[in-house]
Amino acid sequence: MATLLRKIGLIRLHNRDTEDPKHHHNHRGGGGGQQSASLRGKGGAKSGGHKQQQQQQQQQQHPGGAGDASPGPGKGKGKRAAEPAPRDKPPQPAAGAAGAAGAGGPRERAAGARAGPGPAAAAAAAAAAATAGGSLVPAARQQHCTQVRSRRLMKELQDIARLSDRFISVELVDESLFDWNVKLHQVDKDSVLWQDMKETNTEFILLNLTFPDNFPFSPPFMRVLSPRLENGYVLDGGAICMELLTPRGWSSAYTVEAVMRQFAASLVKGQGRICRKAGKSKKSFSRKEAEATFKSLVKTHEKYGWVTPPVSDG
């Protein structure tokens, strides 16, 4: 009886193993079932690890393919997980895909376009600032020269106004401190020029002085306006041949009064006369002609030198 029952049990166990593939290799006994189960556990763990590794590789290769089907046993599950999405809401892109799209999206490109001119604008601003900074030096220097020139000329005017002998007088041209009309009232009374002034009722010799920006470190340009003179180192256009009026002969220590006294002496020494020739005496001097003549004589004297008169001539 026991043998029959054992046979029946073996038959049932054989049928169960045949019907259930999971127990196909466990028909030999309980020990064999436990060993098979442990092997299946190890194989399942290896299979699961291999599946996870494949899914990670696929996600790295296809960042936006979280809902895509993957080869192998997980393919059916991927499809089933992706099918309900259209009914509920559109599938959201993965974080990696969103990051990649955001990096090159229109908003970021627009931001890059806005940020692009930033360095160029900064460089342009720096160049403009450098240019402005470079232009400040000449501007400050010019302002300083103007202040020095103004202070010097104001002092000159005050000194001339205090002269007791009324040797010269000054009138500003168009109220400009840098453009003077100077009247020479006196020359040597023993000279022929003085006699000409008395005979022609000429009260003064009128001269024009214009002061450059760097005065008193450069000489003024001086020319005769009236009357029309001959000789006395007065040349065409009213230009005056005097070394101290050239950059080479000028000194910042010279004052307008000292220059005018030197000019009065040179007129007498050079036998200057008032022109009385018909048609020529009424012809006025020209500034343009005077400037051209003065430049020419400066070049000539720089080439051949200035003639120094003997000490006996004064």
PDB file of C-alpha atoms in Angstrom:
ATOM      1  CA  MET A   1       0.000   0.000   0.000  1.00  0.00           C
ATOM      2  CA  ALA A   2       2.780   2.362   0.868  1.00  0.00           C
ATOM      3  CA  THR A   3       4.511   1.496  -2.363  1.00  0.00           C
ATOM      4  CA  LEU A   4       1.337   2.338  -4.281  1.00  0.00           C
ATOM      5  CA  LEU A   5       0.975   5.657  -2.551  1.00  0.00           C
ATOM      6  CA  ARG A   6       4.578   6.510  -3.339  1.00  0.00           C
ATOM      7  CA  LYS A   7       4.006   5.700  -6.996  1.00  0.00           C
ATOM      8  CA  ILE A   8       0.898   7.869  -7.088  1.00  0.00           C
ATOM      9  CA  GLY A   9       2.862  10.753  -5.483  1.00  0.00           C
ATOM     10  CA  LEU A  10       5.634  10.373  -7.976  1.00  0.00           C
ATOM     11  CA  ILE A  11       3.145  10.426 -10.820  1.00  0.00           C
ATOM     12  CA  ARG A  12       1.511  13.619  -9.504  1.00  0.00           C
ATOM     13  CA  LEU A  13       4.876  15.223  -8.953  1.00  0.00           C
ATOM     14  CA  HIS A  14       5.880  14.307 -12.479  1.00  0.00           C
ATOM     15  CA  ASN A  15       2.687  15.748 -13.927  1.00  0.00           C
ATOM     16  CA  ARG A  16       3.108  18.968 -11.968  1.00  0.00           C
ATOM     17  CA  ASP A  17       6.700  19.385 -13.151  1.00  0.00           C
ATOM     18  CA  THR A  18       5.611  18.694 -16.687  1.00  0.00           C
ATOM     19  CA  GLU A  19       2.792  21.261 -16.557  1.00  0.00           C
ATOM     20  CA  ASP A  20       4.773  24.003 -14.725  1.00  0.00           C
ATOM     21  CA  PRO A  21       8.042  24.941 -16.485  1.00  0.00           C
ATOM     22  CA  LYS A  22       9.320  26.452 -13.266  1.00  0.00           C
ATOM     23  CA  HIS A  23       9.454  23.008 -11.675  1.00  0.00           C
ATOM     24  CA  HIS A  24      10.569  21.140 -14.753  1.00  0.00           C
ATOM     25  CA  HIS A  25      13.974  20.353 -13.261  1.00  0.00           C
ATOM     26  CA  ASN A  26      12.780  19.713  -9.693  1.00  0.00           C
ATOM     27  CA  HIS A  27      11.152  16.271 -10.152  1.00  0.00           C
ATOM     28  CA  ARG A  28      14.020  14.543  -8.374  1.00  0.00           C
ATOM     29  CA  GLY A  29      13.177  15.868  -4.918  1.00  0.00           C
ATOM     30  CA  GLY A  30      13.078  18.754  -2.508  1.00  0.00           C
ATOM     31  CA  GLY A  31      16.850  19.179  -2.385  1.00  0.00           C
ATOM     32  CA  GLY A  32      17.000  19.503  -6.140  1.00  0.00           C
ATOM     33  CA  GLY A  33      14.184  22.103  -5.997  1.00  0.00           C
ATOM     34  CA  GLN A  34      16.080  24.241  -3.550  1.00  0.00           C
ATOM     35  CA  GLN A  35      19.244  24.048  -5.693  1.00  0.00           C
ATOM     36  CA  SER A  36      17.267  24.951  -8.810  1.00  0.00           C
ATOM     37  CA  ALA A  37      15.607  27.850  -6.982  1.00  0.00           C
ATOM     38  CA  SER A  38      18.997  29.208  -5.881  1.00  0.00           C
ATOM     39  CA  LEU A  39      20.294  28.910  -9.419  1.00  0.00           C
ATOM     40  CA  ARG A  40      17.229  30.679 -10.748  1.00  0.00           C
ATOM     41  CA  GLY A  41      17.753  33.404  -8.137  1.00  0.00           C
ATOM     42  CA  LYS A  42      21.329  33.934  -9.219  1.00  0.00           C
ATOM     43  CA  GLY A  43      20.377  33.862 -12.881  1.00  0.00           C
ATOM     44  CA  GLY A  44      17.504  36.279 -12.256  1.00  0.00           C
ATOM     45  CA  ALA A  45      19.814  38.659 -10.437  1.00  0.00           C
ATOM     46  CA  LYS A  46      22.325  38.523 -13.273  1.00  0.00           C
ATOM     47  CA  SER A  47      19.564  38.967 -15.841  1.00  0.00           C
ATOM     48  CA  GLY A  48      18.107  41.909 -13.918  1.00  0.00           C
ATOM     49  CA  GLY A  49      21.533  43.578 -13.622  1.00  0.00           C
ATOM     50  CA  HIS A  50      22.144  43.045 -17.320  1.00  0.00           C
ATOM     51  CA  LYS A  51      18.747  44.598 -18.140  1.00  0.00           C
ATOM     52  CA  GLN A  52      19.438  47.650 -15.968  1.00  0.00           C
ATOM     53  CA  GLN A  53      22.862  48.092 -17.599  1.00  0.00           C
ATOM     54  CA  GLN A  54      21.281  47.916 -21.087  1.00  0.00           C
ATOM     55  CA  GLN A  55      18.593  50.445 -20.120  1.00  0.00           C
ATOM     56  CA  GLN A  56      21.224  52.876 -18.757  1.00  0.00           C
ATOM     57  CA  GLN A  57      23.286  52.577 -21.940  1.00  0.00           C
ATOM     58  CA  GLN A  58      20.208  53.210 -24.069  1.00  0.00           C
ATOM     59  CA  GLN A  59      19.283  56.264 -21.996  1.00  0.00           C
ATOM     60  CA  GLN A  60      22.810  57.661 -22.412  1.00  0.00           C
ATOM     61  CA  GLN A  61      22.762  57.066 -26.151  1.00  0.00           C
ATOM     62  CA  HIS A  62      19.187  58.323 -26.548  1.00  0.00           C
ATOM     63  CA  PRO A  63      18.521  60.875 -23.782  1.00  0.00           C
ATOM     64  CA  GLY A  64      14.986  61.558 -24.961  1.00  0.00           C
ATOM     65  CA  GLY A  65      14.080  57.918 -25.446  1.00  0.00           C
ATOM     66  CA  ALA A  66      12.733  57.128 -22.011  1.00  0.00           C
ATOM     67  CA  GLY A  67       9.470  55.927 -23.597  1.00  0.00           C
ATOM     68  CA  ASP A  68      11.132  54.114 -26.527  1.00  0.00           C
ATOM     69  CA  ALA A  69      11.086  50.362 -26.763  1.00  0.00           C
ATOM     70  CA  SER A  70      14.259  48.576 -25.808  1.00  0.00           C
ATOM     71  CA  PRO A  71      15.373  45.217 -27.283  1.00  0.00           C
ATOM     72  CA  GLY A  72      14.926  42.118 -25.244  1.00  0.00           C
ATOM     73  CA  PRO A  73      12.354  41.100 -22.715  1.00  0.00           C
ATOM     74  CA  GLY A  74      11.579  44.655 -21.617  1.00  0.00           C
ATOM     75  CA  LYS A  75      10.208  45.656 -25.032  1.00  0.00           C
ATOM     76  CA  GLY A  76       6.637  44.755 -24.337  1.00  0.00           C
ATOM     77  CA  LYS A  77       6.659  46.564 -21.009  1.00  0.00           C
ATOM     78  CA  GLY A  78       8.036  49.723 -22.679  1.00  0.00           C
ATOM     79  CA  LYS A  79       5.200  49.718 -25.180  1.00  0.00           C
ATOM     80  CA  ARG A  80       2.551  49.138 -22.542  1.00  0.00           C
ATOM     81  CA  ALA A  81       3.972  51.969 -20.418  1.00  0.00           C
ATOM     82  CA  ALA A  82       4.010  54.366 -23.391  1.00  0.00           C
ATOM     83  CA  GLU A  83       0.501  53.545 -24.696  1.00  0.00           C
ATOM     84  CA  PRO A  84      -1.642  55.221 -21.947  1.00  0.00           C
ATOM     85  CA  ALA A  85       0.324  58.486 -22.230  1.00  0.00           C
ATOM     86  CA  PRO A  86      -1.616  60.005 -25.206  1.00  0.00           C
ATOM     87  CA  ARG A  87      -4.927  59.538 -23.387  1.00  0.00           C
ATOM     88  CA  ASP A  88      -3.795  61.334 -20.243  1.00  0.00           C
ATOM     89  CA  LYS A  89      -1.294  64.008 -21.478  1.00  0.00           C
ATOM     90  CA  PRO A  90       1.599  64.235 -23.927  1.00  0.00           C
ATOM     91  CA  PRO A  91       4.706  62.504 -22.690  1.00  0.00           C
ATOM     92  CA  GLN A  92       7.174  64.905 -21.045  1.00  0.00           C
ATOM     93  CA  PRO A  93      10.738  64.903 -22.347  1.00  0.00           C
ATOM     94  CA  ALA A  94      13.398  63.494 -20.129  1.00  0.00           C
ATOM     95  CA  ALA A  95      15.573  65.748 -18.022  1.00  0.00           C
ATOM     96  CA  GLY A  96      18.595  65.167 -20.232  1.00  0.00           C
ATOM     97  CA  ALA A  97      16.611  65.936 -23.386  1.00  0.00           C
ATOM     98  CA  ALA A  98      15.142  69.084 -21.827  1.00  0.00           C
ATOM     99  CA  GLY A  99      18.597  70.241 -20.825  1.00  0.00           C
ATOM    100  CA  ALA A 100      19.951  69.637 -24.321  1.00  0.00           C
ATOM    101  CA  ALA A 101      17.020  71.432 -25.945  1.00  0.00           C
ATOM    102  CA  GLY A 102      17.231  74.326 -23.477  1.00  0.00           C
ATOM    103  CA  ALA A 103      20.905  74.828 -24.164  1.00  0.00           C
ATOM    104  CA  GLY A 104      20.282  75.535 -27.818  1.00  0.00           C
ATOM    105  CA  GLY A 105      16.703  76.796 -27.638  1.00  0.00           C
ATOM    106  CA  PRO A 106      15.493  80.159 -28.984  1.00  0.00           C
ATOM    107  CA  ARG A 107      15.422  81.741 -25.509  1.00  0.00           C
ATOM    108  CA  GLU A 108      19.041  80.834 -24.858  1.00  0.00           C
ATOM    109  CA  ARG A 109      20.051  81.905 -28.372  1.00  0.00           C
ATOM    110  CA  ALA A 110      18.281  85.212 -27.838  1.00  0.00           C
ATOM    111  CA  ALA A 111      20.008  85.601 -24.504  1.00  0.00           C
ATOM    112  CA  GLY A 112      23.323  84.813 -26.183  1.00  0.00           C
ATOM    113  CA  ALA A 113      22.566  87.378 -28.854  1.00  0.00           C
ATOM    114  CA  ARG A 114      21.828  89.943 -26.177  1.00  0.00           C
ATOM    115  CA  ALA A 115      24.923  88.981 -24.248  1.00  0.00           C
ATOM    116  CA  GLY A 116      27.072  88.876 -27.401  1.00  0.00           C
ATOM    117  CA  PRO A 117      27.365  92.691 -27.840  1.00  0.00           C
ATOM    118  CA  GLY A 118      28.266  93.001 -24.181  1.00  0.00           C
ATOM    119  CA  PRO A 119      32.052  92.538 -24.549  1.00  0.00           C
ATOM    120  CA  ALA A 120      32.092  94.485 -27.817  1.00  0.00           C
ATOM    121  CA  ALA A 121      30.146  97.335 -26.249  1.00  0.00           C
ATOM    122  CA  ALA A 122      32.449  97.264 -23.248  1.00  0.00           C
ATOM    123  CA  ALA A 123      35.493  97.367 -25.530  1.00  0.00           C
ATOM    124  CA  ALA A 124      34.010 100.241 -27.506  1.00  0.00           C
ATOM    125  CA  ALA A 125      33.244 102.089 -24.274  1.00  0.00           C
ATOM    126  CA  ALA A 126      36.790 101.451 -23.051  1.00  0.00           C
ATOM    127  CA  ALA A 127      38.210 102.677 -26.380  1.00  0.00           C
ATOM    128  CA  ALA A 128      35.987 105.758 -26.195  1.00  0.00           C
ATOM    129  CA  ALA A 129      37.088 106.351 -22.606  1.00  0.00           C
ATOM    130  CA  ALA A 130      40.736 105.921 -23.628  1.00  0.00           C
ATOM    131  CA  THR A 131      40.218 108.317 -26.504  1.00  0.00           C
ATOM    132  CA  ALA A 132      38.489 110.805 -24.234  1.00  0.00           C
ATOM    133  CA  GLY A 133      41.243 110.399 -21.666  1.00  0.00           C
ATOM    134  CA  GLY A 134      43.887 111.019 -24.359  1.00  0.00           C
ATOM    135  CA  SER A 135      42.109 114.154 -25.538  1.00  0.00           C
ATOM    136  CA  LEU A 136      41.929 115.528 -22.008  1.00  0.00           C
ATOM    137  CA  VAL A 137      45.685 116.096 -21.855  1.00  0.00           C
ATOM    138  CA  PRO A 138      45.871 118.537 -24.806  1.00  0.00           C
ATOM    139  CA  ALA A 139      42.669 120.220 -23.603  1.00  0.00           C
ATOM    140  CA  ALA A 140      44.071 120.767 -20.125  1.00  0.00           C
ATOM    141  CA  ARG A 141      47.360 121.955 -21.573  1.00  0.00           C
ATOM    142  CA  GLN A 142      45.586 124.387 -23.900  1.00  0.00           C
ATOM    143  CA  GLN A 143      43.521 125.712 -21.008  1.00  0.00           C
ATOM    144  CA  HIS A 144      46.690 126.224 -18.966  1.00  0.00           C
ATOM    145  CA  CYS A 145      48.380 128.090 -21.840  1.00  0.00           C
ATOM    146  CA  THR A 146      45.322 130.305 -22.238  1.00  0.00           C
ATOM    147  CA  GLN A 147      45.398 131.180 -18.553  1.00  0.00           C
ATOM    148  CA  VAL A 148      49.116 132.004 -18.675  1.00  0.00           C
ATOM    149  CA  ARG A 149      48.657 134.158 -21.771  1.00  0.00           C
ATOM    150  CA  SER A 150      45.693 136.007 -20.285  1.00  0.00           C
ATOM    151  CA  ARG A 151      47.458 136.784 -17.002  1.00  0.00           C
ATOM    152  CA  ARG A 152      50.548 138.006 -18.827  1.00  0.00           C
ATOM    153  CA  LEU A 153      48.606 140.292 -21.184  1.00  0.00           C
ATOM    154  CA  MET A 154      46.496 141.740 -18.373  1.00  0.00           C
ATOM    155  CA  LYS A 155      49.679 142.663 -16.549  1.00  0.00           C
ATOM    156  CA  GLU A 156      51.089 144.173 -19.755  1.00  0.00           C
ATOM    157  CA  LEU A 157      47.996 146.356 -20.162  1.00  0.00           C
ATOM    158  CA  GLN A 158      48.248 147.598 -16.585  1.00  0.00           C
ATOM    159  CA  ASP A 159      51.938 148.442 -16.979  1.00  0.00           C
ATOM    160  CA  ILE A 160      51.330 150.347 -20.228  1.00  0.00           C
ATOM    161  CA  ALA A 161      48.477 152.315 -18.655  1.00  0.00           C
ATOM    162  CA  ARG A 162      50.836 153.475 -15.886  1.00  0.00           C
ATOM    163  CA  LEU A 163      53.478 154.852 -18.259  1.00  0.00           C
ATOM    164  CA  SER A 164      54.157 158.491 -17.428  1.00  0.00           C
ATOM    165  CA  ASP A 165      55.576 159.568 -20.797  1.00  0.00           C
ATOM    166  CA  ARG A 166      52.625 158.234 -22.816  1.00  0.00           C
ATOM    167  CA  PHE A 167      55.050 156.497 -25.112  1.00  0.00           C
ATOM    168  CA  ILE A 168      52.427 154.038 -26.422  1.00  0.00           C
ATOM    169  CA  SER A 169      48.718 153.348 -25.975  1.00  0.00           C
ATOM    170  CA  VAL A 170      46.681 150.205 -26.625  1.00  0.00           C
ATOM    171  CA  GLU A 171      43.220 149.511 -28.028  1.00  0.00           C
ATOM    172  CA  LEU A 172      41.753 145.988 -28.108  1.00  0.00           C
ATOM    173  CA  VAL A 173      40.489 144.784 -31.487  1.00  0.00           C
ATOM    174  CA  ASP A 174      36.864 143.636 -31.133  1.00  0.00           C
ATOM    175  CA  GLU A 175      37.371 143.497 -27.348  1.00  0.00           C
ATOM    176  CA  SER A 176      39.835 140.631 -27.780  1.00  0.00           C
ATOM    177  CA  LEU A 177      42.626 140.440 -25.249  1.00  0.00           C
ATOM    178  CA  PHE A 178      44.800 138.651 -27.800  1.00  0.00           C
ATOM    179  CA  ASP A 179      44.567 141.197 -30.647  1.00  0.00           C
ATOM    180  CA  TRP A 180      45.948 144.700 -30.000  1.00  0.00           C
ATOM    181  CA  ASN A 181      46.232 147.911 -31.960  1.00  0.00           C
ATOM    182  CA  VAL A 182      49.189 149.780 -30.497  1.00  0.00           C
ATOM    183  CA  LYS A 183      49.808 153.476 -31.138  1.00  0.00           C
ATOM    184  CA  LEU A 184      53.425 154.609 -31.116  1.00  0.00           C
ATOM    185  CA  HIS A 185      53.282 158.287 -30.179  1.00  0.00           C
ATOM    186  CA  GLN A 186      56.965 159.115 -29.964  1.00  0.00           C
ATOM    187  CA  VAL A 187      60.175 158.556 -31.877  1.00  0.00           C
ATOM    188  CA  ASP A 188      63.526 160.270 -31.635  1.00  0.00           C
ATOM    189  CA  LYS A 189      62.778 163.981 -32.043  1.00  0.00           C
ATOM    190  CA  ASP A 190      66.101 164.517 -33.828  1.00  0.00           C
ATOM    191  CA  SER A 191      65.193 162.052 -36.561  1.00  0.00           C
ATOM    192  CA  VAL A 192      63.848 162.788 -40.044  1.00  0.00           C
ATOM    193  CA  LEU A 193      60.912 160.511 -39.244  1.00  0.00           C
ATOM    194  CA  TRP A 194      59.826 162.822 -36.473  1.00  0.00           C
ATOM    195  CA  GLN A 195      60.010 165.748 -38.873  1.00  0.00           C
ATOM    196  CA  ASP A 196      57.874 163.830 -41.380  1.00  0.00           C
ATOM    197  CA  MET A 197      55.284 163.158 -38.672  1.00  0.00           C
ATOM    198  CA  LYS A 198      55.128 166.868 -37.816  1.00  0.00           C
ATOM    199  CA  GLU A 199      54.858 167.942 -41.430  1.00  0.00           C
ATOM    200  CA  THR A 200      52.116 165.415 -42.272  1.00  0.00           C
ATOM    201  CA  ASN A 201      50.248 165.900 -38.994  1.00  0.00           C
ATOM    202  CA  THR A 202      50.739 162.257 -38.121  1.00  0.00           C
ATOM    203  CA  GLU A 203      50.079 161.871 -34.378  1.00  0.00           C
ATOM    204  CA  PHE A 204      51.144 158.239 -34.100  1.00  0.00           C
ATOM    205  CA  ILE A 205      52.286 155.182 -35.984  1.00  0.00           C
ATOM    206  CA  LEU A 206      49.670 152.460 -35.739  1.00  0.00           C
ATOM    207  CA  LEU A 207      50.735 148.837 -35.388  1.00  0.00           C
ATOM    208  CA  ASN A 208      48.851 145.571 -34.898  1.00  0.00           C
ATOM    209  CA  LEU A 209      50.011 142.809 -32.534  1.00  0.00           C
ATOM    210  CA  THR A 210      48.407 139.369 -32.402  1.00  0.00           C
ATOM    211  CA  PHE A 211      49.480 137.007 -29.621  1.00  0.00           C
ATOM    212  CA  PRO A 212      49.706 133.239 -30.259  1.00  0.00           C
ATOM    213  CA  ASP A 213      48.334 130.603 -27.941  1.00  0.00           C
ATOM    214  CA  ASN A 214      51.727 129.895 -26.363  1.00  0.00           C
ATOM    215  CA  PHE A 215      52.599 133.536 -25.688  1.00  0.00           C
ATOM    216  CA  PRO A 216      54.826 134.646 -23.897  1.00  0.00           C
ATOM    217  CA  PHE A 217      56.931 131.665 -24.964  1.00  0.00           C
ATOM    218  CA  SER A 218      56.480 132.593 -28.637  1.00  0.00           C
ATOM    219  CA  PRO A 219      56.662 136.114 -30.083  1.00  0.00           C
ATOM    220  CA  PRO A 220      53.635 138.097 -31.240  1.00  0.00           C
ATOM    221  CA  PHE A 221      53.146 138.847 -34.905  1.00  0.00           C
ATOM    222  CA  MET A 222      53.629 142.592 -35.353  1.00  0.00           C
ATOM    223  CA  ARG A 223      53.054 144.708 -38.463  1.00  0.00           C
ATOM    224  CA  VAL A 224      52.597 148.382 -39.354  1.00  0.00           C
ATOM    225  CA  LEU A 225      49.087 149.518 -40.302  1.00  0.00           C
ATOM    226  CA  SER A 226      49.551 153.242 -40.956  1.00  0.00           C
ATOM    227  CA  PRO A 227      51.032 155.512 -42.185  1.00  0.00           C
ATOM    228  CA  ARG A 228      52.772 153.841 -45.087  1.00  0.00           C
ATOM    229  CA  LEU A 229      56.475 153.805 -44.259  1.00  0.00           C
ATOM    230  CA  GLU A 230      59.591 153.396 -46.337  1.00  0.00           C
ATOM    231  CA  ASN A 231      62.868 151.951 -45.087  1.00  0.00           C
ATOM    232  CA  GLY A 232      63.383 151.717 -41.330  1.00  0.00           C
ATOM    233  CA  TYR A 233      63.281 147.860 -41.641  1.00  0.00           C
ATOM    234  CA  VAL A 234      59.602 148.026 -42.633  1.00  0.00           C
ATOM    235  CA  LEU A 235      58.980 145.707 -45.570  1.00  0.00           C
ATOM    236  CA  ASP A 236      56.118 144.903 -47.953  1.00  0.00           C
ATOM    237  CA  GLY A 237      52.727 144.647 -46.315  1.00  0.00           C
ATOM    238  CA  GLY A 238      54.030 146.369 -43.164  1.00  0.00           C
ATOM    239  CA  ALA A 239      56.171 143.426 -42.052  1.00  0.00           C
ATOM    240  CA  ILE A 240      59.013 144.307 -39.672  1.00  0.00           C
ATOM    241  CA  CYS A 241      62.527 142.933 -39.981  1.00  0.00           C
ATOM    242  CA  MET A 242      63.551 142.423 -36.340  1.00  0.00           C
ATOM    243  CA  GLU A 243      65.290 139.360 -34.971  1.00  0.00           C
ATOM    244  CA  LEU A 244      63.543 139.550 -31.602  1.00  0.00           C
ATOM    245  CA  LEU A 245      60.196 139.033 -33.363  1.00  0.00           C
ATOM    246  CA  THR A 246      61.317 135.605 -34.626  1.00  0.00           C
ATOM    247  CA  PRO A 247      61.144 132.363 -32.606  1.00  0.00           C
ATOM    248  CA  ARG A 248      64.932 132.213 -32.642  1.00  0.00           C
ATOM    249  CA  GLY A 249      65.436 135.718 -31.254  1.00  0.00           C
ATOM    250  CA  TRP A 250      62.466 135.869 -28.910  1.00  0.00           C
ATOM    251  CA  SER A 251      62.597 135.645 -25.111  1.00  0.00           C
ATOM    252  CA  SER A 252      59.634 135.341 -22.767  1.00  0.00           C
ATOM    253  CA  ALA A 253      61.181 138.138 -20.707  1.00  0.00           C
ATOM    254  CA  TYR A 254      60.432 140.679 -23.460  1.00  0.00           C
ATOM    255  CA  THR A 255      57.475 142.947 -22.756  1.00  0.00           C
ATOM    256  CA  VAL A 256      55.300 144.771 -25.270  1.00  0.00           C
ATOM    257  CA  GLU A 257      56.748 148.074 -24.100  1.00  0.00           C
ATOM    258  CA  ALA A 258      60.316 146.848 -24.637  1.00  0.00           C
ATOM    259  CA  VAL A 259      59.445 145.558 -28.129  1.00  0.00           C
ATOM    260  CA  MET A 260      57.881 148.890 -29.088  1.00  0.00           C
ATOM    261  CA  ARG A 261      60.900 150.846 -27.878  1.00  0.00           C
ATOM    262  CA  GLN A 262      63.175 148.580 -29.904  1.00  0.00           C
ATOM    263  CA  PHE A 263      60.993 149.114 -32.950  1.00  0.00           C
ATOM    264  CA  ALA A 264      61.085 152.915 -32.533  1.00  0.00           C
ATOM    265  CA  ALA A 265      64.883 152.768 -32.378  1.00  0.00           C
ATOM    266  CA  SER A 266      65.099 150.566 -35.497  1.00  0.00           C
ATOM    267  CA  LEU A 267      62.885 153.015 -37.434  1.00  0.00           C
ATOM    268  CA  VAL A 268      65.275 155.860 -36.736  1.00  0.00           C
ATOM    269  CA  LYS A 269      68.349 153.724 -37.332  1.00  0.00           C
ATOM    270  CA  GLY A 270      67.044 152.433 -40.660  1.00  0.00           C
ATOM    271  CA  GLN A 271      66.241 155.933 -41.903  1.00  0.00           C
ATOM    272  CA  GLY A 272      62.522 155.317 -41.916  1.00  0.00           C
ATOM    273  CA  ARG A 273      60.359 157.884 -43.681  1.00  0.00           C
ATOM    274  CA  ILE A 274      56.671 158.453 -44.298  1.00  0.00           C
ATOM    275  CA  CYS A 275      55.870 157.702 -47.933  1.00  0.00           C
ATOM    276  CA  ARG A 276      54.717 160.820 -49.815  1.00  0.00           C
ATOM    277  CA  LYS A 277      54.713 159.493 -53.357  1.00  0.00           C
ATOM    278  CA  ALA A 278      51.515 160.133 -55.273  1.00  0.00           C
ATOM    279  CA  GLY A 279      49.303 157.086 -55.589  1.00  0.00           C
ATOM    280  CA  LYS A 280      51.492 155.020 -53.279  1.00  0.00           C
ATOM    281  CA  SER A 281      51.167 156.888 -50.001  1.00  0.00           C
ATOM    282  CA  LYS A 282      47.445 156.098 -49.715  1.00  0.00           C
ATOM    283  CA  LYS A 283      47.846 152.373 -50.394  1.00  0.00           C
ATOM    284  CA  SER A 284      47.173 150.466 -47.176  1.00  0.00           C
ATOM    285  CA  PHE A 285      49.227 147.585 -45.874  1.00  0.00           C
ATOM    286  CA  SER A 286      47.888 144.026 -46.202  1.00  0.00           C
ATOM    287  CA  ARG A 287      48.110 141.406 -43.460  1.00  0.00           C
ATOM    288  CA  LYS A 288      48.400 138.577 -45.972  1.00  0.00           C
ATOM    289  CA  GLU A 289      51.262 140.309 -47.730  1.00  0.00           C
ATOM    290  CA  ALA A 290      52.926 141.089 -44.388  1.00  0.00           C
ATOM    291  CA  GLU A 291      52.757 137.435 -43.260  1.00  0.00           C
ATOM    292  CA  ALA A 292      54.223 136.189 -46.544  1.00  0.00           C
ATOM    293  CA  THR A 293      57.047 138.755 -46.400  1.00  0.00           C
ATOM    294  CA  PHE A 294      57.851 137.948 -42.791  1.00  0.00           C
ATOM    295  CA  LYS A 295      58.082 134.206 -43.460  1.00  0.00           C
ATOM    296  CA  SER A 296      60.402 134.870 -46.375  1.00  0.00           C
ATOM    297  CA  LEU A 297      62.761 137.098 -44.411  1.00  0.00           C
ATOM    298  CA  VAL A 298      62.865 134.614 -41.506  1.00  0.00           C
ATOM    299  CA  LYS A 299      63.969 131.856 -43.890  1.00  0.00           C
ATOM    300  CA  THR A 300      66.587 134.133 -45.391  1.00  0.00           C
ATOM    301  CA  HIS A 301      68.061 135.141 -42.033  1.00  0.00           C
ATOM    302  CA  GLU A 302      68.008 131.569 -40.739  1.00  0.00           C
ATOM    303  CA  LYS A 303      70.081 130.595 -43.755  1.00  0.00           C
ATOM    304  CA  TYR A 304      72.540 133.520 -43.779  1.00  0.00           C
ATOM    305  CA  GLY A 305      72.268 134.782 -40.209  1.00  0.00           C
ATOM    306  CA  TRP A 306      71.323 138.150 -38.732  1.00  0.00           C
ATOM    307  CA  VAL A 307      73.617 141.129 -39.108  1.00  0.00           C
ATOM    308  CA  THR A 308      74.529 142.583 -35.751  1.00  0.00           C
ATOM    309  CA  PRO A 309      75.101 146.362 -35.917  1.00  0.00           C
ATOM    310  CA  PRO A 310      78.275 147.824 -34.406  1.00  0.00           C
ATOM    311  CA  VAL A 311      78.176 148.917 -30.778  1.00  0.00           C
ATOM    312  CA  SER A 312      78.842 152.523 -31.890  1.00  0.00           C
ATOM    313  CA  ASP A 313      75.505 152.498 -33.728  1.00  0.00           C
ATOM    314  CA  GLY A 314      73.714 151.898 -30.460  1.00  0.00           C
TER     315      GLY A 314
END
